[in-house]
Structures are given as C-alpha cells and as structure tokens.
XYZ file of C-alpha atoms in Angstrom:
613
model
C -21.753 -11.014 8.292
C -19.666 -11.434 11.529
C -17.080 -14.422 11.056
C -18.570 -17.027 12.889
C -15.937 -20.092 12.132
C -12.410 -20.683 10.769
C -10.408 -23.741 9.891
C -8.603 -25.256 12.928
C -4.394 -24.682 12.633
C -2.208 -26.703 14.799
C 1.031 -25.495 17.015
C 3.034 -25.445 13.335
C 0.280 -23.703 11.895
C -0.829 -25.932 9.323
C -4.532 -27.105 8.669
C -6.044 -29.745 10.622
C -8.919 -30.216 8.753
C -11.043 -29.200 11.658
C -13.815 -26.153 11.403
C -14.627 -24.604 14.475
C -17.879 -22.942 15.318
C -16.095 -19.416 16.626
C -14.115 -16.895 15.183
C -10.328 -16.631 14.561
C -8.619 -14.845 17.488
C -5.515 -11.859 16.220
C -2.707 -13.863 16.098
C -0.252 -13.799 12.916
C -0.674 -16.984 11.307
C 0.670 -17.192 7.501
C -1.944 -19.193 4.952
C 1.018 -20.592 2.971
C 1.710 -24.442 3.246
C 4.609 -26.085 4.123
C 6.990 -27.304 0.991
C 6.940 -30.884 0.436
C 10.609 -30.608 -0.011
C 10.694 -30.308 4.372
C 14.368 -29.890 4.506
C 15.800 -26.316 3.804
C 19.213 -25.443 2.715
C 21.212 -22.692 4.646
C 20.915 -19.924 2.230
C 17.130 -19.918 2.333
C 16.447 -17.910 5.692
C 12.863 -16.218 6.319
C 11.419 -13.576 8.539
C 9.355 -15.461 10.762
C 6.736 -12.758 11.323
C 5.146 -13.129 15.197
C 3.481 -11.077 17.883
C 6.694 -10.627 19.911
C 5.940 -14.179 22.209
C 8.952 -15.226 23.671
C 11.111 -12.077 22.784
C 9.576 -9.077 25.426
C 11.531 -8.142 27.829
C 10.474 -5.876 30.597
C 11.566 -2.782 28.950
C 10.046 -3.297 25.284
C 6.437 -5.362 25.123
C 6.395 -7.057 21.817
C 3.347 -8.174 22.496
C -0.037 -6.150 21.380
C -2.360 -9.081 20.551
C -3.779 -9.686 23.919
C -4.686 -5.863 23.616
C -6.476 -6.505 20.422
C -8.437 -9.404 21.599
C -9.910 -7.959 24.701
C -10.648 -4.504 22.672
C -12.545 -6.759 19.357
C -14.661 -8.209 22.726
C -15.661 -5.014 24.120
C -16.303 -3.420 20.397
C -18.190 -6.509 19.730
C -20.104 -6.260 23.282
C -21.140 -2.961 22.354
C -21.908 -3.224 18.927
C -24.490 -6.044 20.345
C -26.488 -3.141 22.028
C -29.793 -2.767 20.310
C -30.536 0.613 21.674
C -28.445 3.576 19.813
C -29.372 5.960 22.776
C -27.284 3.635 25.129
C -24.048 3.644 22.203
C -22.494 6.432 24.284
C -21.811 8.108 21.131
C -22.951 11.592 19.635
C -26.129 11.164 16.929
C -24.357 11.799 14.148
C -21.806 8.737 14.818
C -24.680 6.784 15.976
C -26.386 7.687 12.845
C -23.508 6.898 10.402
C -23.218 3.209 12.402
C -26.601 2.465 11.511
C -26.030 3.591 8.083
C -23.546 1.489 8.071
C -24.405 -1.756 9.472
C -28.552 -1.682 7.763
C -28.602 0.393 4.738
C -29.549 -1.282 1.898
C -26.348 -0.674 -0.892
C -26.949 -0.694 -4.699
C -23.549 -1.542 -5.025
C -20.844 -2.129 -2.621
C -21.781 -2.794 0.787
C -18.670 -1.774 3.491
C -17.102 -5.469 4.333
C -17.514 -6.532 8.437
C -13.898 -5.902 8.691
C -14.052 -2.549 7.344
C -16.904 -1.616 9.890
C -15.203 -2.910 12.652
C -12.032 -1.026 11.621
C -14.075 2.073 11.748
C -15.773 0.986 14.740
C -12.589 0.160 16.540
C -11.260 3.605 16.296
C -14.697 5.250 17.190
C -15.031 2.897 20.342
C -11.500 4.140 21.610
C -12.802 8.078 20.390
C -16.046 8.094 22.390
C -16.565 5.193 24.365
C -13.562 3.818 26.210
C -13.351 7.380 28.240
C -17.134 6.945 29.361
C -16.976 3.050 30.331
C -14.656 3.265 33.267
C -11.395 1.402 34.330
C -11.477 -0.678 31.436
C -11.583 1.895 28.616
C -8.821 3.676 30.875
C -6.712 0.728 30.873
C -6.754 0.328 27.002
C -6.230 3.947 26.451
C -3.509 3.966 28.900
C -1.292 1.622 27.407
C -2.265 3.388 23.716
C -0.384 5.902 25.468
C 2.621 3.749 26.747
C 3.131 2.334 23.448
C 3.178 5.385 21.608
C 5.494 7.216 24.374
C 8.331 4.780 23.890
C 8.153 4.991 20.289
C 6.797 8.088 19.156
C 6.726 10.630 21.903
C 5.531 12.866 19.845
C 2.675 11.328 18.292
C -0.345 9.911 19.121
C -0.537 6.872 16.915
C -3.425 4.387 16.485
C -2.374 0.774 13.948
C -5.110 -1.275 11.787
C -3.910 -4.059 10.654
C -6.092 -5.069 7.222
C -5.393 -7.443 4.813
C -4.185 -6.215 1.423
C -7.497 -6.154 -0.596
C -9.668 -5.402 2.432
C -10.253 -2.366 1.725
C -8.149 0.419 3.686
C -9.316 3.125 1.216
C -13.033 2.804 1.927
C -11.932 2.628 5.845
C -9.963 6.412 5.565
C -13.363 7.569 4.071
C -15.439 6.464 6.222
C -13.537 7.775 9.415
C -13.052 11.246 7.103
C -16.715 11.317 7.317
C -17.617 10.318 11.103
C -14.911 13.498 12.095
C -15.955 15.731 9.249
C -19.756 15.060 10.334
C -19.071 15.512 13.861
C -16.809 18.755 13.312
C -19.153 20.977 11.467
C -21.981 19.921 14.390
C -19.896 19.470 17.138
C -17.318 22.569 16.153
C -16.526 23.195 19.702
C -15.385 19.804 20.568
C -11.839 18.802 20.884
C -12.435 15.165 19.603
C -13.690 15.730 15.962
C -11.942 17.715 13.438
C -12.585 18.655 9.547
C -8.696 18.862 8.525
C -6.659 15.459 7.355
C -3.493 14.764 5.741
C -3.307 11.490 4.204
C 0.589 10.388 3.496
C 2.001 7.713 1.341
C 4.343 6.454 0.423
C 4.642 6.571 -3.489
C 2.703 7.632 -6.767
C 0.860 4.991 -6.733
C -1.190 4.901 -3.517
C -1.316 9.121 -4.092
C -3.062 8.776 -7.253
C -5.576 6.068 -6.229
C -6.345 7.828 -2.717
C -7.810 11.118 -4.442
C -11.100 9.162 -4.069
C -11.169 10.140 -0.508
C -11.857 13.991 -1.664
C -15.427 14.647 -1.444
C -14.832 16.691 -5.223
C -13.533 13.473 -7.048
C -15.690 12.427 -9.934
C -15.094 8.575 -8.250
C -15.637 10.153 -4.803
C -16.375 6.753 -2.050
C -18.802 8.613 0.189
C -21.576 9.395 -2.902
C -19.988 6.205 -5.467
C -20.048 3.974 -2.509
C -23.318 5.465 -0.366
C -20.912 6.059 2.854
C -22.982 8.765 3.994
C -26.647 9.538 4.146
C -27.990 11.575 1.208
C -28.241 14.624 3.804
C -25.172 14.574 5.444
C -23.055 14.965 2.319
C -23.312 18.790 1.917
C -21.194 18.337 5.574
C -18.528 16.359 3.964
C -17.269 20.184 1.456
C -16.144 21.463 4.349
C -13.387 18.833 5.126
C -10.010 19.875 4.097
C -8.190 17.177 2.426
C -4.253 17.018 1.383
C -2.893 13.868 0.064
C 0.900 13.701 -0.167
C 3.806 11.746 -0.431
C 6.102 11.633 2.590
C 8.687 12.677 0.138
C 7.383 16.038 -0.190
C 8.429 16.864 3.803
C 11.812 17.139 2.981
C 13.134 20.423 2.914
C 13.653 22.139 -0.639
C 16.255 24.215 -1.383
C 15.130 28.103 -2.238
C 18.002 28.975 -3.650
C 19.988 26.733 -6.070
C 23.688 27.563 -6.176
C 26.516 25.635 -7.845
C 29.224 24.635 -5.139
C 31.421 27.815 -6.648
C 29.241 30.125 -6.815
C 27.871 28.864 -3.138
C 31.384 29.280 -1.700
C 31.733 33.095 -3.472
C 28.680 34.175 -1.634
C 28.955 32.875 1.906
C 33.082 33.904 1.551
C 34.612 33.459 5.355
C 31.003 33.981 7.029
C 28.716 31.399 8.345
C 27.163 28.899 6.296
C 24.423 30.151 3.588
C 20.974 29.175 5.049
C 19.004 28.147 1.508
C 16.536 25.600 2.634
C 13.194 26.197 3.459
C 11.897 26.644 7.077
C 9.513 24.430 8.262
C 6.599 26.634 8.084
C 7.738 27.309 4.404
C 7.430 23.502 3.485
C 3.993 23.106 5.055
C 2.779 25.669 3.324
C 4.157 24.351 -0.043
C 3.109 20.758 1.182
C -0.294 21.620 2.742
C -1.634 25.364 2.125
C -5.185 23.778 2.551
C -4.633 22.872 6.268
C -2.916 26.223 7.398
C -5.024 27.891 10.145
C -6.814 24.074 11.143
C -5.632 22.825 14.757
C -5.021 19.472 15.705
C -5.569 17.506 11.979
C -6.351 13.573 11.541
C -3.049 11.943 10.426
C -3.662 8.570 8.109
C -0.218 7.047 7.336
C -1.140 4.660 4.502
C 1.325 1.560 4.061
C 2.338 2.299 7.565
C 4.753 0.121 7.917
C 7.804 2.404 6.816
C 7.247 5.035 9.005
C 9.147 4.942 12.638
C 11.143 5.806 14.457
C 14.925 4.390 14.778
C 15.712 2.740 18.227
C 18.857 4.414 19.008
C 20.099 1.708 21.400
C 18.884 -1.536 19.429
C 20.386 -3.575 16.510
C 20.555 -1.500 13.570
C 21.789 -1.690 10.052
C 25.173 -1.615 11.811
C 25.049 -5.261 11.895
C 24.025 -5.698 8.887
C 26.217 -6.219 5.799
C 26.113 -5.882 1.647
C 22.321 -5.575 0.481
C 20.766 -6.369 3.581
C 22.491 -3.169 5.240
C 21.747 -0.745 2.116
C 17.725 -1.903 2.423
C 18.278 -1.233 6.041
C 19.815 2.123 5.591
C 17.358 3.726 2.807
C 14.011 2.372 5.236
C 15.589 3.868 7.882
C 16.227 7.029 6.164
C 12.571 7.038 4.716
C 11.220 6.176 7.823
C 12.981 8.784 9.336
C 12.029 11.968 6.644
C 8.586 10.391 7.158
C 8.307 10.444 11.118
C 9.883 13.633 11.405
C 7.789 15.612 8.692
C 4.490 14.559 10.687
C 6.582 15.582 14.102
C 6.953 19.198 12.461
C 3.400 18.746 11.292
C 2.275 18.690 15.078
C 4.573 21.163 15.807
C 3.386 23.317 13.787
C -0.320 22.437 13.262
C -1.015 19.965 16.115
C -1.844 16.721 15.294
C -4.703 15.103 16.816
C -4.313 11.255 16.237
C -2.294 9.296 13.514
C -3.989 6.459 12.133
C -1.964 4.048 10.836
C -3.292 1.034 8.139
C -1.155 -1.561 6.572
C -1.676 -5.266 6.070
C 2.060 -5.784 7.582
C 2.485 -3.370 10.633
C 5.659 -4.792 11.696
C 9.121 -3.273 12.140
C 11.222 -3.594 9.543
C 14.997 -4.820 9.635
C 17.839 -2.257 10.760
C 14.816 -0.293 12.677
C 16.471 -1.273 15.845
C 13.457 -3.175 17.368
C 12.850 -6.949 16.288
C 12.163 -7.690 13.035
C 8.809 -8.708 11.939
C 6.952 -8.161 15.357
C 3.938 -6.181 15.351
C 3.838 -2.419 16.091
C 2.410 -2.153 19.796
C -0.375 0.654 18.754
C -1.893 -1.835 16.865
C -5.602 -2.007 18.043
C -7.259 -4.010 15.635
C -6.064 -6.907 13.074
C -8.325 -8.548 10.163
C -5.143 -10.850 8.894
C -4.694 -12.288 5.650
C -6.133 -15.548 7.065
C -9.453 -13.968 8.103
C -9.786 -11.871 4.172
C -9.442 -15.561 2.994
C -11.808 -17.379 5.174
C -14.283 -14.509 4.783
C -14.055 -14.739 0.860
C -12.792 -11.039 0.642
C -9.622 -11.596 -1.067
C -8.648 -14.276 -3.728
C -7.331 -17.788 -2.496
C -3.348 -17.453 -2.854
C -1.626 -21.149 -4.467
C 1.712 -21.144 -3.859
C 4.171 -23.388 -4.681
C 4.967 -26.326 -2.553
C 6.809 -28.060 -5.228
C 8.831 -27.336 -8.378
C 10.205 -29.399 -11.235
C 13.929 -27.862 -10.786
C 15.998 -30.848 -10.182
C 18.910 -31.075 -7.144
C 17.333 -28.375 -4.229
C 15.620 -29.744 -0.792
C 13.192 -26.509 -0.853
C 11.275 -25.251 -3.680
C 13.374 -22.294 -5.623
C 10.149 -20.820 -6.744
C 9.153 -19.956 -2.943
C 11.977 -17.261 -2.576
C 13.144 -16.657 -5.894
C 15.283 -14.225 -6.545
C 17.191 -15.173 -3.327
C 18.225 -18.419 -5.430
C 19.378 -16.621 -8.408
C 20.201 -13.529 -7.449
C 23.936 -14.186 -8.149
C 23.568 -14.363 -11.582
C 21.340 -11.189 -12.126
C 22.194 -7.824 -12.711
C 22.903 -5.657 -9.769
C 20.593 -2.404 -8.692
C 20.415 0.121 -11.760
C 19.227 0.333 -15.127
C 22.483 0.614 -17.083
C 23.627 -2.742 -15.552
C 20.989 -4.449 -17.725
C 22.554 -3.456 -20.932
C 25.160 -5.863 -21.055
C 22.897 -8.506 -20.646
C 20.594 -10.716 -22.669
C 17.201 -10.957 -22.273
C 17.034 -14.297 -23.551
C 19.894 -15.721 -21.183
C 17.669 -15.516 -17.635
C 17.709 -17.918 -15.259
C 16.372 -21.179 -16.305
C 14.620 -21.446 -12.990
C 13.084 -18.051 -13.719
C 12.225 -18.495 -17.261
C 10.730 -21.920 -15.819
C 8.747 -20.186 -13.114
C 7.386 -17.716 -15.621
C 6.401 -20.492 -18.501
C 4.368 -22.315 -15.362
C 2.830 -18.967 -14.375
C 1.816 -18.242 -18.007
C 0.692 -21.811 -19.010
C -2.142 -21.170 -15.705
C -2.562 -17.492 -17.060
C -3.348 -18.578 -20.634
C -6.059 -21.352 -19.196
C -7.686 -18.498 -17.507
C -8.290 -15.904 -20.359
C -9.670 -18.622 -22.283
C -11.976 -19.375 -19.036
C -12.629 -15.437 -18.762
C -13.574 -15.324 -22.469
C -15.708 -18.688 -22.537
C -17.810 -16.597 -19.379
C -18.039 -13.589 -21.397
C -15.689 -11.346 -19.788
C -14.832 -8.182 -20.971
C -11.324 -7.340 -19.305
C -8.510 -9.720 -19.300
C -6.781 -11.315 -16.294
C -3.726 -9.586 -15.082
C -0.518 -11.157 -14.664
C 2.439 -9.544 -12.753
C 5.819 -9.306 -12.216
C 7.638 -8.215 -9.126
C 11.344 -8.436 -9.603
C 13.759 -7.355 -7.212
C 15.419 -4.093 -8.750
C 15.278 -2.014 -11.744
C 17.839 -4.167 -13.938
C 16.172 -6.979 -13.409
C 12.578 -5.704 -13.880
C 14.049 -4.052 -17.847
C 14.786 -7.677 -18.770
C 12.228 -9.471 -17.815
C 9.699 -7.145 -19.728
C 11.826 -6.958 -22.840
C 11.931 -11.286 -22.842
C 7.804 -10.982 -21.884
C 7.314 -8.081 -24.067
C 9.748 -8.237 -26.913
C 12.640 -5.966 -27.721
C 14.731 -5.097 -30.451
C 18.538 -6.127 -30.710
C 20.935 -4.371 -32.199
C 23.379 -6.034 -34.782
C 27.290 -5.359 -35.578
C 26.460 -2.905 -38.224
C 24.094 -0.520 -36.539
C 20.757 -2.123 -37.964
C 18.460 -3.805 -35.628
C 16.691 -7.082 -35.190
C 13.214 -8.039 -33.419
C 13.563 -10.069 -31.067
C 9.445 -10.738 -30.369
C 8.300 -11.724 -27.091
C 8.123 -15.119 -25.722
C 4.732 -15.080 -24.719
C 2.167 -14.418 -27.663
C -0.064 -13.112 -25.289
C 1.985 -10.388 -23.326
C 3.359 -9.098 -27.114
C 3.806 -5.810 -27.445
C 4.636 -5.835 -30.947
C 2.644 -7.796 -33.854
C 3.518 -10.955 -36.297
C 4.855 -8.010 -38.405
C 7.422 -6.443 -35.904
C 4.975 -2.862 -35.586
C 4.657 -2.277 -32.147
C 1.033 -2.250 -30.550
C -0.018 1.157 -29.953
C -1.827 -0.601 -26.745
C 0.409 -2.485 -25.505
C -0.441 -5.212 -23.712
C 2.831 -5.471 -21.031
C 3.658 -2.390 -18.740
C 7.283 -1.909 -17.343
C 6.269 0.097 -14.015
C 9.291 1.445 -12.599
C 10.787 4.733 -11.756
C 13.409 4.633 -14.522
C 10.864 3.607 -17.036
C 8.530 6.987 -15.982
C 11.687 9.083 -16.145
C 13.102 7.293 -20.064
C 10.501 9.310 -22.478
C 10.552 5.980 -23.819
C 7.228 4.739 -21.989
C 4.548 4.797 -25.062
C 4.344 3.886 -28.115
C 3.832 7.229 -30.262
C 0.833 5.743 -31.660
C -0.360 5.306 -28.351
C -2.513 8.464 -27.909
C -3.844 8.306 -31.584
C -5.715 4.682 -30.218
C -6.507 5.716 -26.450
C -7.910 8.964 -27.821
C -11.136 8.123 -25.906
C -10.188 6.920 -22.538
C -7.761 9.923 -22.693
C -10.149 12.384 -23.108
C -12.224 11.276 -20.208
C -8.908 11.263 -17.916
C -8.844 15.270 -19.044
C -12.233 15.777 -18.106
C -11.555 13.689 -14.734
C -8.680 16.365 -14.262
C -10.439 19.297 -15.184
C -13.225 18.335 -12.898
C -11.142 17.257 -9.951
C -8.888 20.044 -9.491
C -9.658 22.744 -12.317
C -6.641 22.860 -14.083
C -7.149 22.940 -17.956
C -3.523 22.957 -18.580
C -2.291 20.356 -16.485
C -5.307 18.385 -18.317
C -4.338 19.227 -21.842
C -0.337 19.033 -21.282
C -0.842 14.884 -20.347
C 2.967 13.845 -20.602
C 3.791 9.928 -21.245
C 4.692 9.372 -17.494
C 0.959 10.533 -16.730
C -0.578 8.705 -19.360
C 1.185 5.676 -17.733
C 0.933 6.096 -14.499
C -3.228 6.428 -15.762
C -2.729 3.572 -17.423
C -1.439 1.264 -14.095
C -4.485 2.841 -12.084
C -6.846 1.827 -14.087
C -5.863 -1.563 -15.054
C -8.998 -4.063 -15.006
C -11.401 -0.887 -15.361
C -13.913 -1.254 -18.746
C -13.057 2.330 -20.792
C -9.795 3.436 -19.375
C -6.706 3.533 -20.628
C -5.709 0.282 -18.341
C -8.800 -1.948 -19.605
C -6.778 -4.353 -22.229
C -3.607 -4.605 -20.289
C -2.303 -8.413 -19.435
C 1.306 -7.857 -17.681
C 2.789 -5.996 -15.436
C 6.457 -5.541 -14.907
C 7.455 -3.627 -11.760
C 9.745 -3.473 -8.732
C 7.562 -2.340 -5.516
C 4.458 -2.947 -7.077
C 2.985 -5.011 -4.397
C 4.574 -2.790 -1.474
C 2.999 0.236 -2.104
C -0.248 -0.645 -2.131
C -2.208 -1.182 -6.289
C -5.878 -1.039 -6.516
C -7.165 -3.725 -9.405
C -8.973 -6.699 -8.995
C -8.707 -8.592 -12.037
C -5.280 -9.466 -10.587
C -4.792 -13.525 -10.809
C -0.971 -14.476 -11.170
C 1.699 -13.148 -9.232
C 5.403 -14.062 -9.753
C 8.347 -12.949 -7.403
C-alpha cells in the first residue's frame, strides 16, 4: 500500500503531533528523541547525518535529495498508468511489474518500498531514455555524479532501511535482467551475469538465497517470478564474494631469506597474481560474460578516497586508525570492481545500504549522502509503514551526575576504562569489574528482555526473543559474554572456579557448572571463529538434527559431500548466527548475542527485540 501519511516533524525534527494526509518527502530525518537531559557535555559529539544543505560548494553537490524527489514523482506518475502497452518497457518487465504489484502471495508479498526500489532502477533502465529532456536530465547528472567519484564506474545508490528488505530487492532485479537477457540476448541493457560483493561472512552466507539452486531460493520460496519464467532464471550466472577476496594472493610463498636468495641483484620477484589470475580464482563463473550487474551490498564502505579533501590526516588516535582501515577497505573494494570492468566490463553497480553516506577520513563530508543515490525509503518511512520494529531509546538514565544520558553513546563514556583493541588485552581483566554504567545498562536491557519471553511464552511462541550485544572491539566483546554467559576462573594453584553467568537466562552452563551443549549466548567475533574454542564438544551430539539438514542444504546447494561432512566449529557457528530465530536450525533456542560489527554488516533474524551498544 503506497504511504499515504506520516507524522508531522518540526525544523528540530521532533514530533508535532500532527498527521498529514501525504507522504514523507527523502530527507534524512533520525526517529530518535531528544534526551530530557537537553544540555550535552563536550565529550559527547555526534555525526549529524544530512543531505549536504548548507555545505555544497560549486565544485562538489552534496545535495542528491531534490534528485530523488522529482525521480519517486515521475516513477510514481508512471506507475499510475493503467495500460502496460503504454509502460515503455519490454513484456517481460511489464510482465514481472504486474506480477509484482497484483499477484496474490501465499506468503510474503514484496513490501511497496521494495517494488519501488526495483521500479526505480527499471524506470532509469528503460524509461528515462524514451521520455525526453527529463529522463535525459536525470540520467545526465547519474553520470556527473558518478564521473567525479568513480570515473570508472557506473554506480546507481538505494537507500533502504535496515529490515526492508535489500535481499528480496537484488532478486528481484536478478530476475527482470536474467528474464530480459535470455529473450532479449542481443540487447545491450539486460544481462544474465552478476557479482554480488560484501562485505563480510555474514551478509555472504545469508545472500546465497539469491542463487536460483538454493534450497531457500527467493524467486520460487518467495513467488518473485511467474511459474513459467523460472526455467529462465538457470541460466543466470551468480558469484557472491567478499570484497576481500580481490586482493591479490601471493603464488608463491617465500620466507624473506629464501626470497632475497632467489631474486639475488636482479629485479624484484613478481609472486602475486595478475589480475586476470584473481578473477578467475574469484569469479570462474563470469569469465567469457560482458558487461555484468554489480550489487555492492552494505555500500557504504566502498569509495573512492578524495585525494584533495580532509582525510584521516587530520585525524588523531582511534578516530584516525578507523579512518585509515575504511579507507583501505574501501579502497581494495573500489579498485577490485575497477579491474572487474577492466577486465569483464561492468554494466551498472547497484549500490543498497540503509546509510549511504561517506564515511570519516574519505575526504568528502562526513555523513552526507552519496550523490548516485536515486531512491531513499529511510528508517522513518520502515517505521511509519510498520515494516520494521518501533526502536525505544533512551532519553533518560538513572546514572547520577551527567547532563546527557550515558546510555545514548555508550562506550564513548566508558571507553577509558575498557580494554583496548585485541583479544589478549582482555585477560588481565575481570569480567565481573565492568563499568557500572554498563553492567547498569545491561540489567535494564535484561529486566525488559525477561518480561518479553514470558510475554512470548504466555502467546505460545516457539522461538525465544533475541537479545544482543554490540561492543566496540574484540576485548571488550570476550568480557561481556563471559559476565552474560559465565566463565571459569582460574585460582592460585592451577584449579579452576565457575564463575556462572549473571543472567539465568543467557547461562551457558547449568546449576551444576556442566556447560549447555546448546548454549544459549553466542560470542560472534573473528577471534572467537579462529579460537577452536567456539562449541561445546557436546554440541554436535544435541544439534545432531539441525546439523544434518545443514549437510543436506550443502550437498544440495553446491554438491560438495566433503565440504558437507568435514563441518568445522567455525561453520557450525557461523550456521548457528544465520539461523537464529528459525524453528529447526541450529540457531532456533539461542537468546544472546555477543559481537563487534554485528549490526554493520548487515544480520538477517527477526525475532531480534533488545539491542545494547
């Protein structure tokens, strides 16, 4: 159902209590309240996110939401047109819009703002050359934008809300080229070859529903495409990878000795790959397809550096080494898809995030919108629209002496007095010495959490709640779980002492000290995956079940019996955080989750309801 009225804001963007009978225009507005504590103290500085007003300068438009506005009125003036013959679009797109907009679903029905996501992208594909100056315009300063800031690349930004549903919109534009490609094949604007990049495990593992071989495959789960079109989709060629993967690999691993013996008084030893080498360990599938559909998922940390604007330069301590390893992710990222069109051609990137913005040290403002973006379904629209869950915040706490609530920016407020980056810094430290104003923040958090699994329970609901934890670094993260979780210290004479967790729910070891072989708390992190120390050992004996069907899964997704029956704890647990919320897999009966970057790269559960950091 198209949006059709919003709650009035005033200039300080806070509610008026006003509805009004029209939708929200694009404009970044954040749906968190101001504290009741008014007054903030100098150490508590925040982005303040915009669309570039009052900082463009003639050289560099900051700017893009006028764009978006007149581009949602001519999508929705089109969409409006009750004749498909007068869409300006080939059958088979006009076919899948219909599809879209009027089939009946027996399950999940494609939300407005995925649709007009799609629809976006198809209008600027077909349309906007056909309709005159106006569709010339808009594609014309597409073009601008991307020239100053990826020459290269042709790049086109969605900006959707996290939980709106960016998944569903890569397969449904998969399927509208794919479609179009096998029964178009000689046109230049559809094509059957896509590389989807992201940037971590995480959004890698959930993605490999957008392969039209995936037991969970969207376009048959989810009905995306007509029953008959579907035999179309097995001829798409699909690679998902991590942006990681473009960097070049050495072929030839040589200790610095043995190095220097070779290469003697000649020129340096060339042992990393070419660039043809590493796409064809990164994407073998794609070799011999022209001019491929890029989708950058969590777009927001690829880019290009500004050479001549502020960078990480000015920057100092932890603000400068964030700066420097996003720039230097951003920058294997940008370049890999650079040698991708090199090499392969690359037709269009699309980008989707729910924050397309710059990030700090990228030499362009912080926090301003990137200037390809073409369509925007904020945070404030999911919300109004009842797509994602109503965020509470806190506008006050009971920590005595501060003018702004400590719980609104966290670890900011006690970051002094927590381990540094890295997990050996932990050790030192006690588990049961945090914070008080984070062990206060949790026992709030947990007190709501514990109210709602009764609630959940009383309503007969067979998974429980999930409750996480995003802490700051890797120390920090270790500590946290073993005060949630429980942990075992060890005494002056070598023997060892359980120390249980402080929340009977989140236990992970019983009234007896034996640990749960399913535990109920998972410490998410990339030390944790590399320990060994992950899972219980009894922990395949009692997820014997949902592990099986995760071999079948693999067995029927790519073929590979060994990879299925060679499961190692890191898979098993990186299973486990995909599927937590789902009835039958191995994530069903988890409650906590520890983790760093959980909520940056992107997590696919919806049984989520408490959120601390």
């Amino acid at each position: 159902e198209y949006p059709s009225r919003h709650w009035e804001l005033d200039e300080h963007g806070q509610p008026t209590q006003r509805i009004l009978e029209k939708r929200r225009r694009a404009e970044f507005i954040t749906p968190i309240p101001k504290p009741r504590k008014r007054r903030g103290s100098p150490t508590q500085q925040q982005i303040v996110y915009d669309e570039g007003k009052g900082i463009s300068t003639q050289e560099q438009q900051y700017d893009p939401t006028p764009i978006i506005n007149t581009i949602r009125h001519h999508v929705d003036q089109w969409r409006n047109i009750p004749n498909p013959h007068d869409w300006r679009v080939t059958p088979e797109t006009a076919r899948l819009l219909q599809h879209w907009r009027h089939h009946n679903f027996s399950s999940f029905r494609p939300f407005l703002c995925q649709v007009e996501a799609v629809e976006t992208v198809i209008w600027l594909t077909e349309v906007a050359p056909k309709v005159g100056k106006i569709g010339k315009d808009l594609l014309a300063h597409l073009e601008n934008a991307n020239r100053e800031a990826n020459p290269e690349l042709m790049r086109l930004a969605l900006k959707m809300a996290t939980g709106s549903g960016k998944t569903t919109v890569m397969a449904m534009l998969i399927a509208w080229q794919t479609i179009n490609a096998v029964r178009h094949p000689n046109s230049k604007k559809f094509t059957r070859g896509f590389l989807v990049v992201t940037p971590g495990l995480t959004v890698k593992d959930r993605l490999r529903v957008l392969k039209p071989n995936d037991p969970d495959s969207y376009y048959q789960s989810r009905e995306l495409v007509p029953n008959d079109m579907l035999h179309d989709l097995n001829h798409a060629r699909i690679v998902i990878t991590n942006y990681h993967s473009f960097m070049l690999r050495e072929r030839l691993e040589l200790s610095r000795g043995s190095r220097s013996l070779l290469q003697g008084r000649g020129k340096s030893l060339k042992t990393l790959e070419t660039e043809g080498q590493m796409l064809q360990r990164v994407m073998p599938d794609l070799m011999g397809i022209k001019n491929i559909m890029v989708f950058n998922d969590e777009a927001h940390h690829c880019y290009r550096q500004k050479p001549d604007g502020d960078n990480e330069s000015t920057l100092k301590g932890d603000e400068r080494k964030e700066a420097q390893k996003n720039n230097e992710a951003a920058r294997v990222w940008i370049s890999g898809l650079e040698i991708v069109n090199r090499k392969l051609g690359i037709r269009r990137v699309i980008d989707l995030s729910a924050t397309p913005f710059f990030l700090q040290g990228s030499g362009y403002a912080e926090g301003v919108l990137f200037p390809w973006t073409m369509s925007d379904f904020s945070l404030m629209d999911a919300i109004e629209c009842g797509i994602v869950k109503l965020p509470r915040v806190p506008v006050a706490d009971n920590i005595p002496g501060g003018e702004v609530p400590k719980f609104r920016n966290l670890w900011q407020h006690i970051r002094t007095r927590m381990p540094k980056k890295g997990r050996g810094k932990a050790k030192t430290l006690d588990p049961l010495s945090l914070p008080v104003e984070l062990l206060t923040a949790l026992e709030a958090l947990y007190g709501h959490y514990a109210q709602t699994l009764e609630l959940w329970r009383k309503e007969g609901v067979s998974i429980p709640p999930c409750f996480i934890v995003v802490c700051n670094n890797t120390s920090t993260s270790k500590l946290v779980f073993d005060y949630i979780s429980g942990f075992y210290r060890e005494n002056e004479d070598g023997s060892t002492t359980l120390e249980n967790g402080r929340f009977l729910l989140f236990r992970n070891f019983d009234e007896y000290g034996t640990p749960l072989a399913l535990p109920r708390t998972l410490l998410i992190d990339s030390e944790q995956l590399e320990s060994g120390e992950a899972l219980d050992r009894g922990f395949r004996k009692m997820a014997a079940d949902p592990i099986e069907r995760f071999r079948r899964e693999i067995i029927e997704r790519t073929g590979d019996r060994r990879q299925a029956e060679n499961l190692t704890d890191q898979d098993l647990l990186r299973e486990a955080m995909n599927t937590v919320g789902k009835p039958g897999r191995l994530g069903e009966g988890i409650r906590c989750v520890v983790s760093v970057s959980m909520l940056t790269e992107g997590w696919d559960a919806q049984n989520v309801t408490h959120v601390l950091g």
